[in-house]
Coordinates of C-alpha atoms in Angstrom, one line a residue:
Chain A
M1 CA 83.3 42.2 71.2
T2 CA 86.8 42.5 69.6
I3 CA 87.6 45.8 68.1
S4 CA 89.0 45.9 64.6
K5 CA 92.5 47.1 63.9
N6 CA 91.3 50.1 62.0
A7 CA 88.8 51.1 64.8
Q8 CA 91.5 50.6 67.4
Q9 CA 93.9 52.8 65.4
S10 CA 91.3 55.5 64.9
R11 CA 90.5 55.5 68.6
D12 CA 94.2 55.6 69.7
L13 CA 94.6 58.6 67.4
H14 CA 91.5 60.6 68.3
A15 CA 90.2 59.6 71.7
F16 CA 90.9 62.1 74.5
T17 CA 93.3 61.2 77.4
P18 CA 91.4 59.7 80.4
D19 CA 91.5 63.0 82.3
L20 CA 90.2 65.1 79.4
R21 CA 87.5 62.6 78.7
D22 CA 86.5 62.5 82.3
G23 CA 86.1 66.2 82.2
V24 CA 83.4 65.9 79.5
Y25 CA 81.5 63.2 81.4
Q26 CA 81.7 65.0 84.7
A27 CA 80.4 68.2 83.1
I28 CA 77.5 66.2 81.7
L29 CA 76.8 64.4 84.9
R30 CA 77.3 67.4 87.3
R31 CA 75.4 70.0 85.3
R32 CA 72.3 71.2 87.1
D33 CA 69.4 73.5 86.3
M34 CA 70.0 76.1 89.0
R35 CA 67.4 78.1 90.8
S36 CA 69.3 80.0 93.5
F37 CA 72.3 82.2 92.9
L38 CA 74.8 84.3 94.8
P39 CA 74.4 88.0 93.9
D40 CA 78.2 88.4 93.3
P41 CA 79.2 89.5 89.8
V42 CA 80.6 87.1 87.2
S43 CA 83.8 88.3 85.7
P44 CA 83.8 89.2 82.0
E45 CA 86.7 86.7 81.5
T46 CA 84.5 83.8 82.7
L47 CA 81.4 85.0 80.9
G48 CA 83.4 85.5 77.7
R49 CA 84.7 81.9 77.8
V50 CA 81.2 80.4 78.2
L51 CA 79.9 82.6 75.4
A52 CA 82.8 81.5 73.2
A53 CA 82.0 77.9 74.0
A54 CA 78.4 78.5 72.9
S55 CA 79.6 80.0 69.6
H56 CA 81.4 76.8 68.7
A57 CA 78.2 74.8 68.7
P58 CA 77.2 72.8 65.6
S59 CA 74.9 74.8 63.3
V60 CA 73.0 73.9 60.2
G61 CA 74.9 75.0 57.1
Y62 CA 77.4 76.7 59.5
M63 CA 74.7 79.3 59.8
Q64 CA 75.5 80.2 63.5
P65 CA 72.1 81.9 63.9
W66 CA 72.7 82.6 67.7
D67 CA 72.8 85.9 69.5
F68 CA 73.2 86.5 73.2
T69 CA 71.7 89.5 75.0
I70 CA 73.3 90.1 78.4
V71 CA 70.7 91.4 80.7
R72 CA 71.7 93.2 84.0
N73 CA 69.2 96.0 84.2
Q74 CA 67.0 95.4 87.3
E75 CA 63.9 97.1 86.0
T76 CA 63.9 94.9 82.9
R77 CA 64.3 91.9 85.1
Q78 CA 61.6 93.0 87.5
S79 CA 59.0 93.3 84.7
L80 CA 60.0 89.9 83.2
W81 CA 59.7 88.4 86.7
R82 CA 56.2 89.7 87.2
H83 CA 55.2 88.1 83.9
V84 CA 56.8 84.7 84.8
D85 CA 55.2 84.8 88.2
Q86 CA 51.8 85.2 86.6
E87 CA 52.3 82.4 84.1
R88 CA 53.5 80.2 86.9
R89 CA 50.3 80.7 88.9
A90 CA 48.2 80.1 85.8
A91 CA 50.1 76.9 85.1
A92 CA 49.6 75.6 88.6
A93 CA 46.0 74.9 87.8
G94 CA 47.1 72.2 85.3
F95 CA 48.6 70.0 88.0
E96 CA 46.7 67.6 90.3
E97 CA 46.1 68.9 93.7
S98 CA 48.7 66.6 95.2
K99 CA 51.4 68.2 93.1
R100 CA 50.2 71.8 92.9
E101 CA 51.6 73.0 96.1
E102 CA 55.0 71.5 95.4
Y103 CA 54.9 73.0 91.9
L104 CA 54.3 76.5 93.3
S105 CA 57.3 76.1 95.7
F106 CA 59.7 75.9 92.7
K107 CA 61.6 79.1 92.7
L108 CA 62.1 81.5 89.9
E109 CA 64.0 84.1 91.9
G110 CA 67.1 83.7 89.7
I111 CA 65.6 86.2 87.3
R112 CA 66.1 88.9 89.9
E113 CA 68.8 87.5 92.1
A114 CA 71.4 86.2 89.7
P115 CA 74.0 88.8 88.7
L116 CA 73.0 88.4 85.1
N117 CA 70.5 86.9 82.7
L118 CA 71.1 85.8 79.1
L119 CA 68.5 86.0 76.4
V120 CA 69.4 83.5 73.6
T121 CA 67.8 84.1 70.3
C122 CA 67.8 82.6 66.8
D123 CA 68.1 84.9 63.8
T124 CA 66.3 82.9 61.1
K125 CA 67.7 85.2 58.4
K126 CA 71.3 85.1 59.4
N127 CA 73.5 83.8 56.5
G128 CA 70.4 82.9 54.5
P129 CA 68.1 82.5 52.8
A130 CA 69.5 79.3 51.2
V131 CA 71.1 77.4 54.1
V132 CA 72.8 74.0 53.6
G133 CA 70.6 71.4 55.3
R134 CA 67.6 73.6 56.3
N135 CA 65.4 73.1 53.3
T136 CA 63.2 70.3 54.6
I137 CA 63.3 70.8 58.4
R138 CA 62.8 74.5 59.0
E139 CA 63.5 74.3 62.7
M140 CA 67.1 73.2 62.2
D141 CA 68.2 76.8 62.9
V142 CA 66.5 76.8 66.3
Y143 CA 68.0 73.4 67.1
S144 CA 71.5 74.9 66.4
V145 CA 70.8 77.6 69.0
V146 CA 69.8 74.9 71.5
C147 CA 73.1 73.1 70.9
A148 CA 74.8 76.4 71.7
V149 CA 72.9 76.7 75.0
Q150 CA 74.0 73.2 76.0
N151 CA 77.6 74.1 75.1
L152 CA 77.3 77.2 77.3
W153 CA 75.7 75.2 80.1
L154 CA 78.5 72.5 80.2
A155 CA 81.3 75.1 79.9
A156 CA 79.7 77.0 82.8
R157 CA 79.6 73.9 84.9
A158 CA 83.3 73.3 84.3
E159 CA 83.9 76.9 85.4
G160 CA 81.9 76.3 88.6
L161 CA 79.2 78.7 87.3
G162 CA 75.4 77.9 87.7
V163 CA 72.9 78.3 84.9
G164 CA 69.1 78.0 85.1
W165 CA 66.7 77.9 82.1
V166 CA 63.4 79.8 82.6
S167 CA 60.7 78.4 80.3
I168 CA 57.5 79.6 82.1
L169 CA 57.2 82.7 79.9
R170 CA 55.6 83.7 76.7
N171 CA 57.7 84.6 73.6
E172 CA 55.5 87.6 72.9
T173 CA 56.4 89.1 76.2
L174 CA 60.1 88.5 75.5
R175 CA 59.6 90.2 72.1
E176 CA 58.1 93.2 73.8
I177 CA 60.6 93.6 76.6
F178 CA 63.7 93.1 74.5
K179 CA 62.5 94.6 71.2
I180 CA 63.0 91.4 69.3
P181 CA 62.2 91.7 65.6
D182 CA 59.8 89.2 63.9
H183 CA 62.4 87.2 62.1
V184 CA 64.2 86.4 65.3
I185 CA 63.0 83.6 67.6
P186 CA 63.5 83.7 71.4
V187 CA 65.0 80.3 72.3
A188 CA 66.2 80.4 75.9
Y189 CA 66.1 82.7 78.8
L190 CA 69.0 81.9 81.2
C191 CA 69.9 83.0 84.7
V192 CA 73.7 82.9 85.3
G193 CA 75.7 83.2 88.5
W194 CA 77.8 81.6 91.2
V195 CA 76.0 79.2 93.5
K196 CA 76.3 77.9 97.0
E197 CA 76.2 74.3 95.8
F198 CA 75.3 72.1 92.9
P199 CA 72.8 69.5 94.1
E200 CA 73.8 65.9 93.8
D201 CA 70.7 65.1 91.7
P202 CA 68.3 67.1 89.6
L203 CA 65.7 68.6 91.9
L204 CA 62.7 66.9 90.3
R205 CA 64.4 63.6 90.6
A206 CA 65.6 64.2 94.2
I207 CA 62.1 65.0 95.4
G208 CA 60.6 62.0 93.7
W209 CA 58.6 64.0 91.1
L210 CA 59.8 61.7 88.3
P211 CA 62.4 58.9 88.1
Y212 CA 65.4 58.7 85.8
R213 CA 64.7 56.9 82.6
P214 CA 67.5 54.2 82.3
M215 CA 69.0 52.7 79.1
E216 CA 66.3 49.9 78.9
D217 CA 63.6 52.6 78.6
I218 CA 65.2 54.8 76.0
V219 CA 66.8 52.5 73.4
F220 CA 65.0 51.0 70.4
S221 CA 66.4 48.7 67.7
E222 CA 65.9 49.2 64.0
T223 CA 62.3 50.5 64.4
W224 CA 60.7 52.9 66.8
G225 CA 59.2 50.9 69.7
E226 CA 61.2 47.7 69.2
R227 CA 63.5 46.9 72.1
P228 CA 67.0 45.3 71.6
S229 CA 67.5 41.9 73.3
S230 CA 68.5 41.7 76.9
T231 CA 72.0 40.6 75.8
E232 CA 72.4 43.7 73.8
F233 CA 71.3 45.8 76.8
K234 CA 73.8 44.0 78.9
D235 CA 76.5 44.8 76.4
L236 CA 75.4 48.5 76.1
R237 CA 75.7 48.7 79.9
S238 CA 79.1 47.1 80.1
G239 CA 81.0 50.4 79.6
L240 CA 79.0 52.4 82.3
K241 CA 80.6 53.3 85.6
G242 CA 79.1 55.0 88.6
K243 CA 76.6 57.8 88.0
L244 CA 76.7 57.4 84.2
G245 CA 74.7 54.2 84.6
C246 CA 71.8 55.6 86.6
Chain B
M1 CA 87.6 93.3 87.7
T2 CA 88.2 92.0 91.2
I3 CA 86.2 89.0 92.2
S4 CA 84.3 89.0 95.5
K5 CA 85.2 86.8 98.3
N6 CA 81.9 84.8 98.0
A7 CA 82.3 84.3 94.3
Q8 CA 86.0 83.3 94.8
Q9 CA 84.9 80.8 97.4
S10 CA 82.1 79.4 95.2
R11 CA 84.5 79.0 92.3
D12 CA 87.2 77.3 94.4
L13 CA 84.6 74.9 95.6
H14 CA 82.9 74.1 92.3
A15 CA 85.1 74.8 89.4
F16 CA 86.7 71.8 87.7
T17 CA 90.5 71.2 87.9
P18 CA 92.3 72.7 84.9
D19 CA 92.6 69.2 83.2
L20 CA 88.9 68.4 83.5
R21 CA 87.9 71.8 82.4
D22 CA 90.2 71.6 79.5
G23 CA 88.5 68.4 78.5
V24 CA 85.1 70.2 78.2
Y25 CA 86.5 73.0 76.1
Q26 CA 88.5 70.6 73.9
A27 CA 85.4 68.5 73.2
I28 CA 83.5 71.7 72.3
L29 CA 86.3 73.0 70.0
R30 CA 87.2 69.7 68.4
R31 CA 83.7 68.3 67.8
R32 CA 82.9 68.1 64.0
D33 CA 79.9 67.3 61.9
M34 CA 81.4 64.2 60.2
R35 CA 80.6 63.0 56.7
S36 CA 82.9 60.1 56.2
F37 CA 83.2 57.0 58.4
L38 CA 85.3 53.8 58.7
P39 CA 83.0 50.8 58.3
D40 CA 84.4 49.2 61.4
P41 CA 81.8 48.5 64.2
V42 CA 81.5 50.6 67.3
S43 CA 81.6 48.5 70.5
P44 CA 78.5 48.4 72.6
E45 CA 80.6 49.7 75.6
T46 CA 81.4 52.9 73.8
L47 CA 77.9 53.3 72.3
G48 CA 76.4 52.7 75.7
R49 CA 78.5 55.5 77.2
V50 CA 77.5 58.1 74.7
L51 CA 73.9 57.1 75.0
A52 CA 74.1 57.4 78.8
A53 CA 75.7 60.8 78.3
A54 CA 72.7 61.8 76.2
S55 CA 70.3 60.6 78.9
H56 CA 71.8 63.0 81.4
A57 CA 70.8 66.1 79.4
P58 CA 68.6 68.8 80.9
S59 CA 64.9 68.3 80.2
V60 CA 61.9 70.4 80.8
G61 CA 60.2 69.3 84.0
Y62 CA 62.7 66.3 84.1
M63 CA 60.5 64.9 81.4
Q64 CA 63.4 63.1 79.6
P65 CA 61.3 62.8 76.4
W66 CA 64.1 61.2 74.3
D67 CA 64.3 57.8 72.6
F68 CA 67.2 56.5 70.5
T69 CA 66.6 54.0 67.8
I70 CA 69.8 52.2 66.8
V71 CA 69.7 51.5 63.0
R72 CA 72.1 49.0 61.4
N73 CA 69.8 47.3 58.8
Q74 CA 71.2 48.1 55.4
E75 CA 67.9 47.9 53.5
T76 CA 66.4 50.5 55.8
R77 CA 69.4 52.8 55.4
Q78 CA 69.4 52.3 51.6
S79 CA 65.8 53.4 51.4
L80 CA 66.5 56.4 53.6
W81 CA 69.6 57.3 51.6
R82 CA 67.5 57.3 48.3
H83 CA 65.1 59.8 49.9
V84 CA 67.9 62.0 51.2
D85 CA 69.6 62.0 47.8
Q86 CA 66.4 63.2 46.1
E87 CA 65.9 66.0 48.6
R88 CA 69.5 67.0 48.3
R89 CA 69.1 67.4 44.5
A90 CA 65.9 69.3 44.9
A91 CA 67.5 71.7 47.4
A92 CA 70.4 72.3 45.1
A93 CA 68.1 74.5 42.9
G94 CA 67.8 77.0 45.8
F95 CA 71.5 77.9 45.7
E96 CA 73.1 80.4 43.4
E97 CA 74.9 78.8 40.5
S98 CA 78.3 79.6 41.9
K99 CA 77.6 77.6 45.0
R100 CA 75.4 74.8 43.6
E101 CA 78.1 72.5 42.4
E102 CA 79.9 72.8 45.7
Y103 CA 76.7 72.1 47.5
L104 CA 76.2 68.9 45.5
S105 CA 79.7 67.7 46.4
F106 CA 78.8 67.5 50.1
K107 CA 78.6 63.9 51.0
L108 CA 75.8 62.1 52.7
E109 CA 77.3 58.6 52.4
G110 CA 77.5 58.3 56.1
I111 CA 73.9 56.9 56.1
R112 CA 75.1 53.8 54.3
E113 CA 78.8 53.7 55.2
A114 CA 78.8 54.3 58.9
P115 CA 78.5 51.2 61.1
L116 CA 75.4 52.6 62.6
N117 CA 72.8 55.3 62.5
L118 CA 70.8 56.8 65.4
L119 CA 67.3 58.1 65.1
V120 CA 66.6 60.5 67.9
T121 CA 63.0 61.2 68.7
C122 CA 60.9 63.2 71.2
D123 CA 57.9 61.5 72.8
T124 CA 55.7 64.5 73.5
K125 CA 53.4 62.4 75.8
K126 CA 56.2 61.0 78.0
N127 CA 55.7 61.8 81.7
G128 CA 52.8 64.2 80.7
P129 CA 50.4 65.8 80.1
A130 CA 51.2 68.4 82.8
V131 CA 55.0 69.0 82.5
V132 CA 56.7 71.6 84.8
G133 CA 57.8 74.4 82.5
R134 CA 56.2 73.4 79.3
N135 CA 52.9 75.3 79.6
T136 CA 53.8 78.4 77.5
I137 CA 56.5 77.1 75.2
R138 CA 55.3 73.9 73.7
E139 CA 58.6 73.1 72.0
M140 CA 60.5 72.8 75.2
D141 CA 60.4 69.0 75.0
V142 CA 62.0 69.1 71.6
Y143 CA 64.7 71.4 72.9
S144 CA 65.4 68.9 75.7
V145 CA 66.0 66.3 73.0
V146 CA 68.4 68.6 71.1
C147 CA 70.4 69.1 74.4
A148 CA 70.7 65.3 74.6
V149 CA 72.0 65.2 71.0
Q150 CA 74.7 67.7 71.9
N151 CA 75.7 65.8 75.0
L152 CA 76.0 62.6 72.9
W153 CA 78.0 64.5 70.3
L154 CA 80.5 65.9 72.8
A155 CA 80.9 62.5 74.6
A156 CA 81.4 60.8 71.2
R157 CA 84.2 63.3 70.4
A158 CA 85.9 62.6 73.7
E159 CA 85.7 58.9 72.8
G160 CA 87.3 59.6 69.4
L161 CA 84.0 58.7 67.7
G162 CA 82.6 60.7 64.8
V163 CA 78.9 61.9 64.5
G164 CA 77.2 63.5 61.6
W165 CA 73.7 65.1 61.7
V166 CA 71.7 64.5 58.5
S167 CA 69.0 67.1 58.1
I168 CA 68.2 67.0 54.4
L169 CA 65.2 64.7 54.9
R170 CA 61.5 64.9 55.6
N171 CA 60.0 63.9 58.9
E172 CA 57.1 62.2 57.1
T173 CA 59.6 59.8 55.4
L174 CA 61.2 59.0 58.8
R175 CA 57.8 58.4 60.2
E176 CA 57.0 55.9 57.4
I177 CA 60.3 54.1 57.5
F178 CA 60.6 53.8 61.3
K179 CA 56.9 53.5 62.1
I180 CA 57.0 56.5 64.3
P181 CA 53.6 57.3 66.0
D182 CA 52.0 60.7 65.6
H183 CA 52.7 62.0 69.2
V184 CA 56.5 61.4 68.6
I185 CA 58.6 64.0 66.8
P186 CA 61.7 63.0 64.9
V187 CA 64.4 65.4 66.0
A188 CA 67.7 64.1 64.7
Y189 CA 69.1 61.5 62.4
L190 CA 72.8 60.8 63.2
C191 CA 75.5 58.8 61.5
V192 CA 78.0 57.3 64.1
G193 CA 81.4 55.7 63.5
W194 CA 85.1 55.8 63.8
V195 CA 86.8 58.3 61.4
K196 CA 90.1 58.7 59.7
E197 CA 90.5 62.2 61.0
F198 CA 88.6 65.1 62.5
P199 CA 89.2 68.2 60.3
E200 CA 90.9 71.1 62.0
D201 CA 87.9 73.4 61.1
P202 CA 84.3 72.9 60.2
L203 CA 84.0 72.0 56.5
L204 CA 81.9 75.0 55.5
R205 CA 84.3 77.3 57.3
A206 CA 87.4 75.7 55.8
I207 CA 86.2 76.0 52.2
G208 CA 85.2 79.6 52.8
W209 CA 81.4 79.0 52.4
L210 CA 80.8 81.2 55.6
P211 CA 83.1 82.8 58.2
Y212 CA 83.0 82.3 61.9
R213 CA 80.9 84.8 63.8
P214 CA 83.1 86.3 66.5
M215 CA 82.0 87.7 69.9
E216 CA 81.6 91.2 68.5
D217 CA 78.9 89.8 66.2
I218 CA 76.9 87.7 68.6
V219 CA 76.6 89.7 71.9
F220 CA 74.0 92.3 72.7
S221 CA 73.5 94.3 75.8
E222 CA 70.2 94.8 77.7
T223 CA 68.1 94.9 74.4
W224 CA 68.2 92.8 71.3
G225 CA 70.4 94.7 68.7
E226 CA 72.3 96.9 71.1
R227 CA 76.0 96.3 71.3
P228 CA 78.1 96.5 74.5
S229 CA 80.9 99.1 74.5
S230 CA 84.3 98.2 73.0
T231 CA 85.7 98.1 76.6
E232 CA 83.2 95.5 77.5
F233 CA 84.1 93.5 74.4
K234 CA 87.8 93.7 75.4
D235 CA 87.0 92.4 78.8
L236 CA 84.8 89.6 77.5
R237 CA 87.7 88.6 75.3
S238 CA 90.3 88.7 78.0
G239 CA 89.7 85.1 79.1
L240 CA 89.9 83.6 75.7
K241 CA 92.9 81.6 74.6
G242 CA 93.8 79.9 71.3
K243 CA 91.0 78.5 69.3
L244 CA 88.3 79.6 71.8
G245 CA 88.7 83.2 70.6
C246 CA 88.2 82.6 66.9

């Protein structure tokens, strides 16, 4: 496909240099959901940078509904850990026997071991009540906060810092422990810390729990469920190199 | 704060080189929600890369519940645009008179003008029903899809490509137009294309609609609502340079 003169001009003007662009793709490809952490503290300089990265996420109507609670207190973390461990055992029953044992081996020690946890919440009343773009889809504010989490996660990876998202917990328990008011929605509970190593592949992929879903499995054309032609898929794949393609 | 030997070692091993790291922060800082696009087509190579970036997002239980429908058909886009225009006018009534006119001036022409639109959906049954980490918070699958959108948005920015998220629409209408089955949740409707320029600041910030929420306004300590000390804030700010701090 030949690119038009206007498109070429726009790209020349706005595309990042290869090194900078490579940084973005590498963060995306090398980010991992971490489960083990070194106990060593994270400096406030580094923590401040990843929080600032989060605060520059897109948000519906520029609402910026995010708040970040830094959690270091061990007692708090111990009581949250007890709750998560209970939920984890309860959830195990939902898996086939063949997968149950493996499921129970997945660690959640980051809550206690990591030097810090981050509670990420969405303040649904922030900058409201009339928010540009939130009239029909009420969850847009929560989606904004998730975008902030992903920003934080990618910036952390670039800093060499590990992040793990703990989702086996109940929001009511978070509300109790952290005194979260009703109009605020807990969105993510993160463990943050330095790590021994970032695994080559996501854990659940590496152990064969589930395979990666390639381009051919995730792209539709014009209507949900309709696949593009094989030529179109070949073209879509033509720009992929190395890990990006698989 | 002195950094421990272990932390230093881990950082030396895993942190990106300054150029690569800079790429990540620049994508985060220079990404914009675009409203105007050049009509020129986006090459499948470029589109393929940003879709691949999306597909490497974190997902609960490695579920990868995302699908991307590429929409080019003008009739489809025209009927969606009519719906969005209606919703936009209806929403205008919710704003104070002083802001109403400005609200109505925000453009949604990207739906028709951009060379392509992307419908991003969450297949709640993909790789289910037992999904690692989705037992207590049912929306984790949708959050995974939002992370994919943010990956796509950042990769697009690095490519010099604009993305705009249209949220003034009803999911029922998307379901009708794109024949989306009940177990699939529409998450984002994006306009994608080359752009004349990326504005220096987010539109709603630039026009004074809302200010940026700085570190001091978004960080709590140990409990929701409790602020860290001013020394802690100073430390958190010590690693920020240029645009990252404001």
